[in-house]
mmCIF file of C-alpha atoms in Angstrom:
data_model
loop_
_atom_site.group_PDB
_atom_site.id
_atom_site.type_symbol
_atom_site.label_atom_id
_atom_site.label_comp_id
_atom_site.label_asym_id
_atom_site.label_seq_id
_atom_site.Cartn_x
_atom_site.Cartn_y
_atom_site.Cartn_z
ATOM 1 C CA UNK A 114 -26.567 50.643 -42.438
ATOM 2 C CA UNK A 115 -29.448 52.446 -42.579
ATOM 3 C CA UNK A 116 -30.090 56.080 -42.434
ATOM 4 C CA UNK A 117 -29.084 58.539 -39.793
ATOM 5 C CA UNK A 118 -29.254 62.227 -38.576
ATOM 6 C CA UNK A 119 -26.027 64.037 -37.845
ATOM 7 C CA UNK A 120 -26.620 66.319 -34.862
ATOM 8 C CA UNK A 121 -24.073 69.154 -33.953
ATOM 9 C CA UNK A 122 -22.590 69.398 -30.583
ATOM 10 C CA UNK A 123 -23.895 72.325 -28.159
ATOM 11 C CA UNK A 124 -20.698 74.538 -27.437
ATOM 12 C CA UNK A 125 -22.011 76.298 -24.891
ATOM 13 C CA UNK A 126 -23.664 73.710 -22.733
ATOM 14 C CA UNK A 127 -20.326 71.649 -23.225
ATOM 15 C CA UNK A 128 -18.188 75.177 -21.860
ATOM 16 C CA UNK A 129 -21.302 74.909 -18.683
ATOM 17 C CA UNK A 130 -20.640 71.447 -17.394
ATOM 18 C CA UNK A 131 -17.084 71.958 -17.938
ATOM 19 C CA UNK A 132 -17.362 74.859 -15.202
ATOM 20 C CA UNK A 133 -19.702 72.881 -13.390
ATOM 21 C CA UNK A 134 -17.275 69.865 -12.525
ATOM 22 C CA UNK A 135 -13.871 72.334 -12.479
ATOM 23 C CA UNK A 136 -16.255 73.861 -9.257
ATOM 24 C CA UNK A 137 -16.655 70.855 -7.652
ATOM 25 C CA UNK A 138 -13.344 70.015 -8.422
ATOM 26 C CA UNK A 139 -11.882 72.925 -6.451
ATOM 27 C CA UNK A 140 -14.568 72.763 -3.810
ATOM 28 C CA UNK A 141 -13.300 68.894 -3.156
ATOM 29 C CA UNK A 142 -9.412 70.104 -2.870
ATOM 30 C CA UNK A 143 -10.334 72.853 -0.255
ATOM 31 C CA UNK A 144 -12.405 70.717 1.809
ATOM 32 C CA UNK A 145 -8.968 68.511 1.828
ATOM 33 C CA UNK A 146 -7.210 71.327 2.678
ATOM 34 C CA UNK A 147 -9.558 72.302 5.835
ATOM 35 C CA UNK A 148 -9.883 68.828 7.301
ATOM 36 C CA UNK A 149 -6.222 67.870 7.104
ATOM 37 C CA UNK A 150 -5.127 65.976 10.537
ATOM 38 C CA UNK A 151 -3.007 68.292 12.538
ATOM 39 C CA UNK A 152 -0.130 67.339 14.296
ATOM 40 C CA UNK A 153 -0.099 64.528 16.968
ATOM 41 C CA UNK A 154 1.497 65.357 20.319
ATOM 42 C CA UNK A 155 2.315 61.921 22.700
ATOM 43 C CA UNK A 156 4.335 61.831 25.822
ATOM 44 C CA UNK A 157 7.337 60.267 25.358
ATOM 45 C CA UNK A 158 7.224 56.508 27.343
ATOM 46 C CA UNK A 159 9.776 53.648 27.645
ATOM 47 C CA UNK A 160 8.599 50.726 24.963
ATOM 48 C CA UNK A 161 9.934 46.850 25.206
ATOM 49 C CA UNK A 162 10.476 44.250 27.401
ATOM 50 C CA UNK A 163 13.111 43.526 30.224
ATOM 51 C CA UNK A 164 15.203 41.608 27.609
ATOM 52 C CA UNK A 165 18.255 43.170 25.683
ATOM 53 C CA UNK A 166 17.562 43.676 21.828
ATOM 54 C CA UNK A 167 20.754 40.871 21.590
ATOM 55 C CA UNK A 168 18.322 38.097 23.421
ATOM 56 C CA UNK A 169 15.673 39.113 21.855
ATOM 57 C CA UNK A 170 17.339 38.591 18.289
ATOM 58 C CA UNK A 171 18.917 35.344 19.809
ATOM 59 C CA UNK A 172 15.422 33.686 20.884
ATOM 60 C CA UNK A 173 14.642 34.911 17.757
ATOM 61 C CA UNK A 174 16.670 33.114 15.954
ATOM 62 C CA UNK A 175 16.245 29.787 18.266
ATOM 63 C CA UNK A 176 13.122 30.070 17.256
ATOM 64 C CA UNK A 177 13.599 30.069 14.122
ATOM 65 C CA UNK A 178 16.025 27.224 13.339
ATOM 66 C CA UNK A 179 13.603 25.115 15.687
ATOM 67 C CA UNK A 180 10.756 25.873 13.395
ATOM 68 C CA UNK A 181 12.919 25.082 10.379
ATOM 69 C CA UNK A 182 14.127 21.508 11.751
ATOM 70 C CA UNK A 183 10.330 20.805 13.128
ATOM 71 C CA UNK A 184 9.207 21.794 9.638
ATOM 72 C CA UNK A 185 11.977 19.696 8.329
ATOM 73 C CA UNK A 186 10.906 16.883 10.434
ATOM 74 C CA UNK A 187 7.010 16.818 10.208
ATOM 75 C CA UNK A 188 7.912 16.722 5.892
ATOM 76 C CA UNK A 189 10.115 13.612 6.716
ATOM 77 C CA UNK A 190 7.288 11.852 8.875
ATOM 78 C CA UNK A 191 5.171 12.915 6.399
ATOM 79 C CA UNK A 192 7.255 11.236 3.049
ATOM 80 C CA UNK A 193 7.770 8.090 5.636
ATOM 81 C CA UNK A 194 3.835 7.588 6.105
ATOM 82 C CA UNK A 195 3.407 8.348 2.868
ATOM 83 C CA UNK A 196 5.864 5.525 1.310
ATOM 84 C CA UNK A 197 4.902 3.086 3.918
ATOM 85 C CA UNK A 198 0.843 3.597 3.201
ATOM 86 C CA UNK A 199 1.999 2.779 -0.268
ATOM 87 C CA UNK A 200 4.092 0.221 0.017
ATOM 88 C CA UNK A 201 1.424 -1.477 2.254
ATOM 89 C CA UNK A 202 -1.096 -1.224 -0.376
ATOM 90 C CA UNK A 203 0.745 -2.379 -2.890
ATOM 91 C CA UNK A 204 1.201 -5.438 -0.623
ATOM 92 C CA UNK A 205 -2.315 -5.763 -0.187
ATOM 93 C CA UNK A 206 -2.786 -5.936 -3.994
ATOM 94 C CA UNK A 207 -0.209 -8.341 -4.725
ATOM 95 C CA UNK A 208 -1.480 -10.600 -1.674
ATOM 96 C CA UNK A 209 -5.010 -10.443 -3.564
ATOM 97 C CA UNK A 210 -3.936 -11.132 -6.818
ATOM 98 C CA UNK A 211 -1.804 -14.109 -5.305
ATOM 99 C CA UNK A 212 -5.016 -15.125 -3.804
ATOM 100 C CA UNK A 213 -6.982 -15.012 -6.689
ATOM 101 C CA UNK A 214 -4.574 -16.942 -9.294
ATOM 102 C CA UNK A 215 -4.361 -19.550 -6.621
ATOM 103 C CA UNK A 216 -7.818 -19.884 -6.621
ATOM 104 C CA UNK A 217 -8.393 -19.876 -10.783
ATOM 105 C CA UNK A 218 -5.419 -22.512 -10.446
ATOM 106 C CA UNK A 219 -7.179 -24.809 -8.331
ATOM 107 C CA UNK A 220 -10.484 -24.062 -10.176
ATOM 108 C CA UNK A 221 -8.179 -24.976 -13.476
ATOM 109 C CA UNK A 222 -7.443 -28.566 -11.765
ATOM 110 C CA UNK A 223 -10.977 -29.121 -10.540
ATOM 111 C CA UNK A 224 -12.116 -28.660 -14.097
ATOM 112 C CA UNK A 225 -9.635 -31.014 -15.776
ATOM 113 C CA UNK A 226 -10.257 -33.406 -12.806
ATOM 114 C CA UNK A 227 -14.157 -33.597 -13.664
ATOM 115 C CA UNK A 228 -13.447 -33.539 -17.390
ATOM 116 C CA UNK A 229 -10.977 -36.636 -17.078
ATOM 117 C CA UNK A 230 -13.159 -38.489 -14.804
ATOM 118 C CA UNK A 231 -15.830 -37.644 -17.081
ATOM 119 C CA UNK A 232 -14.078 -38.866 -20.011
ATOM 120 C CA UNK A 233 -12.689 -42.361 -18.284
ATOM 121 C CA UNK A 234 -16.816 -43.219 -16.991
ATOM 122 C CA UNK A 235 -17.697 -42.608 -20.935
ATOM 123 C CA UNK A 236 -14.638 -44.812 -22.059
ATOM 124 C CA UNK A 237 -15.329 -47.081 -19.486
ATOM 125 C CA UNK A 238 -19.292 -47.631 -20.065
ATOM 126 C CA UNK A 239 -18.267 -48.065 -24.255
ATOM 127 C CA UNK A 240 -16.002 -50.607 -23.429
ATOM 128 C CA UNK A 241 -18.128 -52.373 -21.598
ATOM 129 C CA UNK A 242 -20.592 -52.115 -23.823
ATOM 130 C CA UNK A 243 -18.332 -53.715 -26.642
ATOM 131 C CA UNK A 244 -17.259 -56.052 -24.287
ATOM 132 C CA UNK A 245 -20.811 -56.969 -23.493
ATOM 133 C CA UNK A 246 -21.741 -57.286 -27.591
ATOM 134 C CA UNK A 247 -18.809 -60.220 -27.346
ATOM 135 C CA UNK A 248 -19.660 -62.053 -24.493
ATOM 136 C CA UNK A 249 -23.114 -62.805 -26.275
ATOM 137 C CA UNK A 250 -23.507 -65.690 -27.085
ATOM 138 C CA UNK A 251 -20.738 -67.392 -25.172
ATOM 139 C CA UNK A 252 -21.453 -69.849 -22.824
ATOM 140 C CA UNK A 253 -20.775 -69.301 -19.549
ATOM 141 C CA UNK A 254 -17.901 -71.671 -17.196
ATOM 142 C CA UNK A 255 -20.415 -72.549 -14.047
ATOM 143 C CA UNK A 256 -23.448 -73.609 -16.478
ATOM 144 C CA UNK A 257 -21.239 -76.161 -18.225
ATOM 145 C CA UNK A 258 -18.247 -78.163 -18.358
ATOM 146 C CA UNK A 259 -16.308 -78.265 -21.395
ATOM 147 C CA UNK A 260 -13.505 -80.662 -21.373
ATOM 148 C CA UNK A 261 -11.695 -79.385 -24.082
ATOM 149 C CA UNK A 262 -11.883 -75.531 -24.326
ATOM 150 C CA UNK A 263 -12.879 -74.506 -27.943
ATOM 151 C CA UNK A 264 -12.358 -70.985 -29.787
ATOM 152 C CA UNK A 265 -15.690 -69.454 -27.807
ATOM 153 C CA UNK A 266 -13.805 -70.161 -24.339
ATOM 154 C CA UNK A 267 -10.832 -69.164 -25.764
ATOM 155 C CA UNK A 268 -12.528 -65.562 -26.666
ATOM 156 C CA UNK A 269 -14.482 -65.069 -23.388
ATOM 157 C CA UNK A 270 -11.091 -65.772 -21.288
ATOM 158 C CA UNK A 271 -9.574 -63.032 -23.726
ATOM 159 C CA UNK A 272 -12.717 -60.839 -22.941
ATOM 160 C CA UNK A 273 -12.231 -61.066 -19.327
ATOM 161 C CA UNK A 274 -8.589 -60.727 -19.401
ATOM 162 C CA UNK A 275 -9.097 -57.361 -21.094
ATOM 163 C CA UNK A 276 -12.152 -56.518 -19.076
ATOM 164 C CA UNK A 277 -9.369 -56.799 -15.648
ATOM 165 C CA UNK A 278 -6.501 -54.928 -17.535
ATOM 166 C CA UNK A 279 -9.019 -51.995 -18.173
ATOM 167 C CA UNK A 280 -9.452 -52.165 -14.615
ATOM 168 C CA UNK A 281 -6.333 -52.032 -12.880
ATOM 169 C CA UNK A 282 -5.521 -49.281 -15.584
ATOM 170 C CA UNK A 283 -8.410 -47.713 -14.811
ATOM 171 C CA UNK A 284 -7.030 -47.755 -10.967
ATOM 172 C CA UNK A 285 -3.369 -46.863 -11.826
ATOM 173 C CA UNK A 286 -4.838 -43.580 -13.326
ATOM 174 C CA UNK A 287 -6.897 -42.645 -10.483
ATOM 175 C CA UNK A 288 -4.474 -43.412 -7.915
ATOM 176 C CA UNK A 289 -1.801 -40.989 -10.001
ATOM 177 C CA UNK A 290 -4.173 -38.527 -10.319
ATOM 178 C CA UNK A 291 -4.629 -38.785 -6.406
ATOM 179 C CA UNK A 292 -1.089 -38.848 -6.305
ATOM 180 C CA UNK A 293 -0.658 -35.822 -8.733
ATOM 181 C CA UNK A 294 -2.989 -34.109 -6.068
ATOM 182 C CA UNK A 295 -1.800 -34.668 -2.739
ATOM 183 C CA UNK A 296 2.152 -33.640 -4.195
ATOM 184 C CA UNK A 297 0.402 -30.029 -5.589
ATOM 185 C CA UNK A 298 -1.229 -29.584 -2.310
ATOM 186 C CA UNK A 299 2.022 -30.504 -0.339
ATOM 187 C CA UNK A 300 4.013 -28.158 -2.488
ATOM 188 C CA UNK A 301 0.998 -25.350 -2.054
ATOM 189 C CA UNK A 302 1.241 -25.839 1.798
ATOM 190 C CA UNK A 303 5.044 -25.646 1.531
ATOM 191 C CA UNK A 304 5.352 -22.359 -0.577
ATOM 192 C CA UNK A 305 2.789 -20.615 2.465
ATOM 193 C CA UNK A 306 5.956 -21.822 4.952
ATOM 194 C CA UNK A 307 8.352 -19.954 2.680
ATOM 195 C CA UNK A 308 6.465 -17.388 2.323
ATOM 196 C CA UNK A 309 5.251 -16.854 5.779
ATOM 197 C CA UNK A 310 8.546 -17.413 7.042
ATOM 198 C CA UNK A 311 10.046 -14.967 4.442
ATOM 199 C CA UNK A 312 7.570 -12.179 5.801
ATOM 200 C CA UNK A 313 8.353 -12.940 9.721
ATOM 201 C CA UNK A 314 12.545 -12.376 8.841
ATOM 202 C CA UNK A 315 12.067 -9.261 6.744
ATOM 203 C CA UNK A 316 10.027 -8.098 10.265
ATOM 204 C CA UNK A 317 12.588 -9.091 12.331
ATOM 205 C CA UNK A 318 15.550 -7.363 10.144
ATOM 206 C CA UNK A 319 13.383 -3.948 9.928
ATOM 207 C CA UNK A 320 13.114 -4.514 13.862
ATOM 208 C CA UNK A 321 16.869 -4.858 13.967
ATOM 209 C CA UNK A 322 18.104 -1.931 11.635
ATOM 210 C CA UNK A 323 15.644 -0.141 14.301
ATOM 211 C CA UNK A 324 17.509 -0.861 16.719
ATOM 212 C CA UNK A 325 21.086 0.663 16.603
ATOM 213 C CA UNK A 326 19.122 4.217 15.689
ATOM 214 C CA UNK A 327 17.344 3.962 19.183
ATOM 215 C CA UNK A 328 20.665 3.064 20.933
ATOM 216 C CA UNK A 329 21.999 6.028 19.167
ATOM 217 C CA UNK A 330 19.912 8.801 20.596
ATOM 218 C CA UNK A 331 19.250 7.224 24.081
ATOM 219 C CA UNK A 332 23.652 7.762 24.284
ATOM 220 C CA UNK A 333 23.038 10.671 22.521
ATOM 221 C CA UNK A 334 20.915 12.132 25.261
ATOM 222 C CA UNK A 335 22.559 10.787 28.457
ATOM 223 C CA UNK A 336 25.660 12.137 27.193
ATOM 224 C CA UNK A 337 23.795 15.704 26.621
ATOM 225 C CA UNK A 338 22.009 15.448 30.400
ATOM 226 C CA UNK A 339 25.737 14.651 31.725
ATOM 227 C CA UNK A 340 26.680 17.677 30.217
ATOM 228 C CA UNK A 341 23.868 19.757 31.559
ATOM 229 C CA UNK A 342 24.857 18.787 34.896
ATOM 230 C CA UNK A 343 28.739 19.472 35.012
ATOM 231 C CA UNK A 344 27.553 22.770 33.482
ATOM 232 C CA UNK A 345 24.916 23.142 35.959
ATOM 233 C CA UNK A 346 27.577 21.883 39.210
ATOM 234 C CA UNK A 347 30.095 24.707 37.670
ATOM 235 C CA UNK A 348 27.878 27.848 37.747
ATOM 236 C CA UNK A 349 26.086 27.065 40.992
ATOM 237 C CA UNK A 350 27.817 28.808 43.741
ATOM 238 C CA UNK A 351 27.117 26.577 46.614
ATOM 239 C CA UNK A 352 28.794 23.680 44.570
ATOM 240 C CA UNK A 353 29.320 20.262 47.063
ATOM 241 C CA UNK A 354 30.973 18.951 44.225
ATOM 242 C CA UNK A 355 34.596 18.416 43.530
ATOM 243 C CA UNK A 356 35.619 20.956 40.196
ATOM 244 C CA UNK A 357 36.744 16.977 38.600
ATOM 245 C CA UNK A 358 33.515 15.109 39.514
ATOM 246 C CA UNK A 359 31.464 14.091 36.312
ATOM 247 C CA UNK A 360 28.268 12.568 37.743
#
């Protein structure tokens, strides 16, 4: 901290603005006092409506429990759209994931399709090419006759014998894999039924438990209209209705 000058307060010009605001002070309180509002003088005049302070705290009332139950029921609709939006998108999800492991299954099976066909064409052209190493050499059965079949006949029937059981192997597998695909598709095309069917009966039982609800308040309101009119046949003077008659 550097250094500083101590100065000593002024007494007297503290004492003058002292005076000064006590003036205005006082000055403020008796303008107050001048302006105050005087009395107010009104003729005396009938207030309200043409209903009794009992109806009016009645409709009051109505109008109040209907405004409660509306409230009530707006927050229900409300919660109901709500849970159905949700449920509905959560449907939507699953249906898209369902959609797309489908699809990575069938892309899995495409895959292992190329990849075995792949591998049976390489296994195929090394076996003929082994084959093809064996049969040189060898003669061959419409260039000559041989009337007594030595080891080299022997070996080529052998060769070809192999040659035609690589074949029909060769077949077997690709008619099982054919096989193998038509049953997955079948079984594919068969779990859409289910599942289409088990979508159009959970429909029809929502329509159903719908149902008895309706039934409910169309009773519920004939029976209060039927009401409405005996009370309505009672009060009316020029009644052409027997007291007993119900409608």
């Amino acid at each position: 901290v550097g250094p500083y000058v101590l100065v000593t307060p002024n007494e007297t010009r503290r004492k003058q603005l002292q005076q000064i605001a006590k003036k205005e002070l006082d000055d403020l309180e008796q303008w107050k006092k001048e302006h105050r509002p005087g009395p107010i003088m009104l003729v005396p005049q009938r207030l309200g409506g043409n209903e009794s302070e009992a109806q009016v705290r009645q409709n009051q009332q109505m109008i109040l429990m209907q405004s409660k139950y509306q409230k009530k029921h707006k927050r229900e609709e409300y919660v109901k759209a709500k849970k159905a939006a949700e449920e509905a998108e959560i449907l939507k999800k699953k249906a898209i994931q369902r959609e797309k492991a489908e699809r990575l299954e069938v892309k899995k099976r495409q895959e292992e399709m190329q990849r075995r066909e792949m591998f049976l064409e390489d296994q195929k052209y090394k076996t003929n090419e082994l084959l093809n190493r064996l049969d040189v050499g060898l003669p061959k059965s419409d260039s000559c006759q041989i009337a007594n079949p030595g080891p080299e006949s022997t070996a080529w029937k052998r060769s070809h014998a192999y040659k035609q059981a690589l074949r029909e192997d060769e077949n077997r597998r690709l008619e099982e894999m054919r096989q193998e695909q038509q049953r997955k598709a079948e079984l594919l095309e068969f779990k859409q039924k289910q599942e289409e069917e088990t979508r159009t009966r959970t429909l029809k039982n929502e329509q159903r438990s719908c149902l008895p609800s309706l039934f409910m308040f169309y009773y519920t309101l004939r029976v209060n209209n039927a009401f409405l009119d005996r009370l309505q046949n009672r009060t009316q003077p020029n009644n052409i209705y027997h007291p007993g008659y119900t409608g």
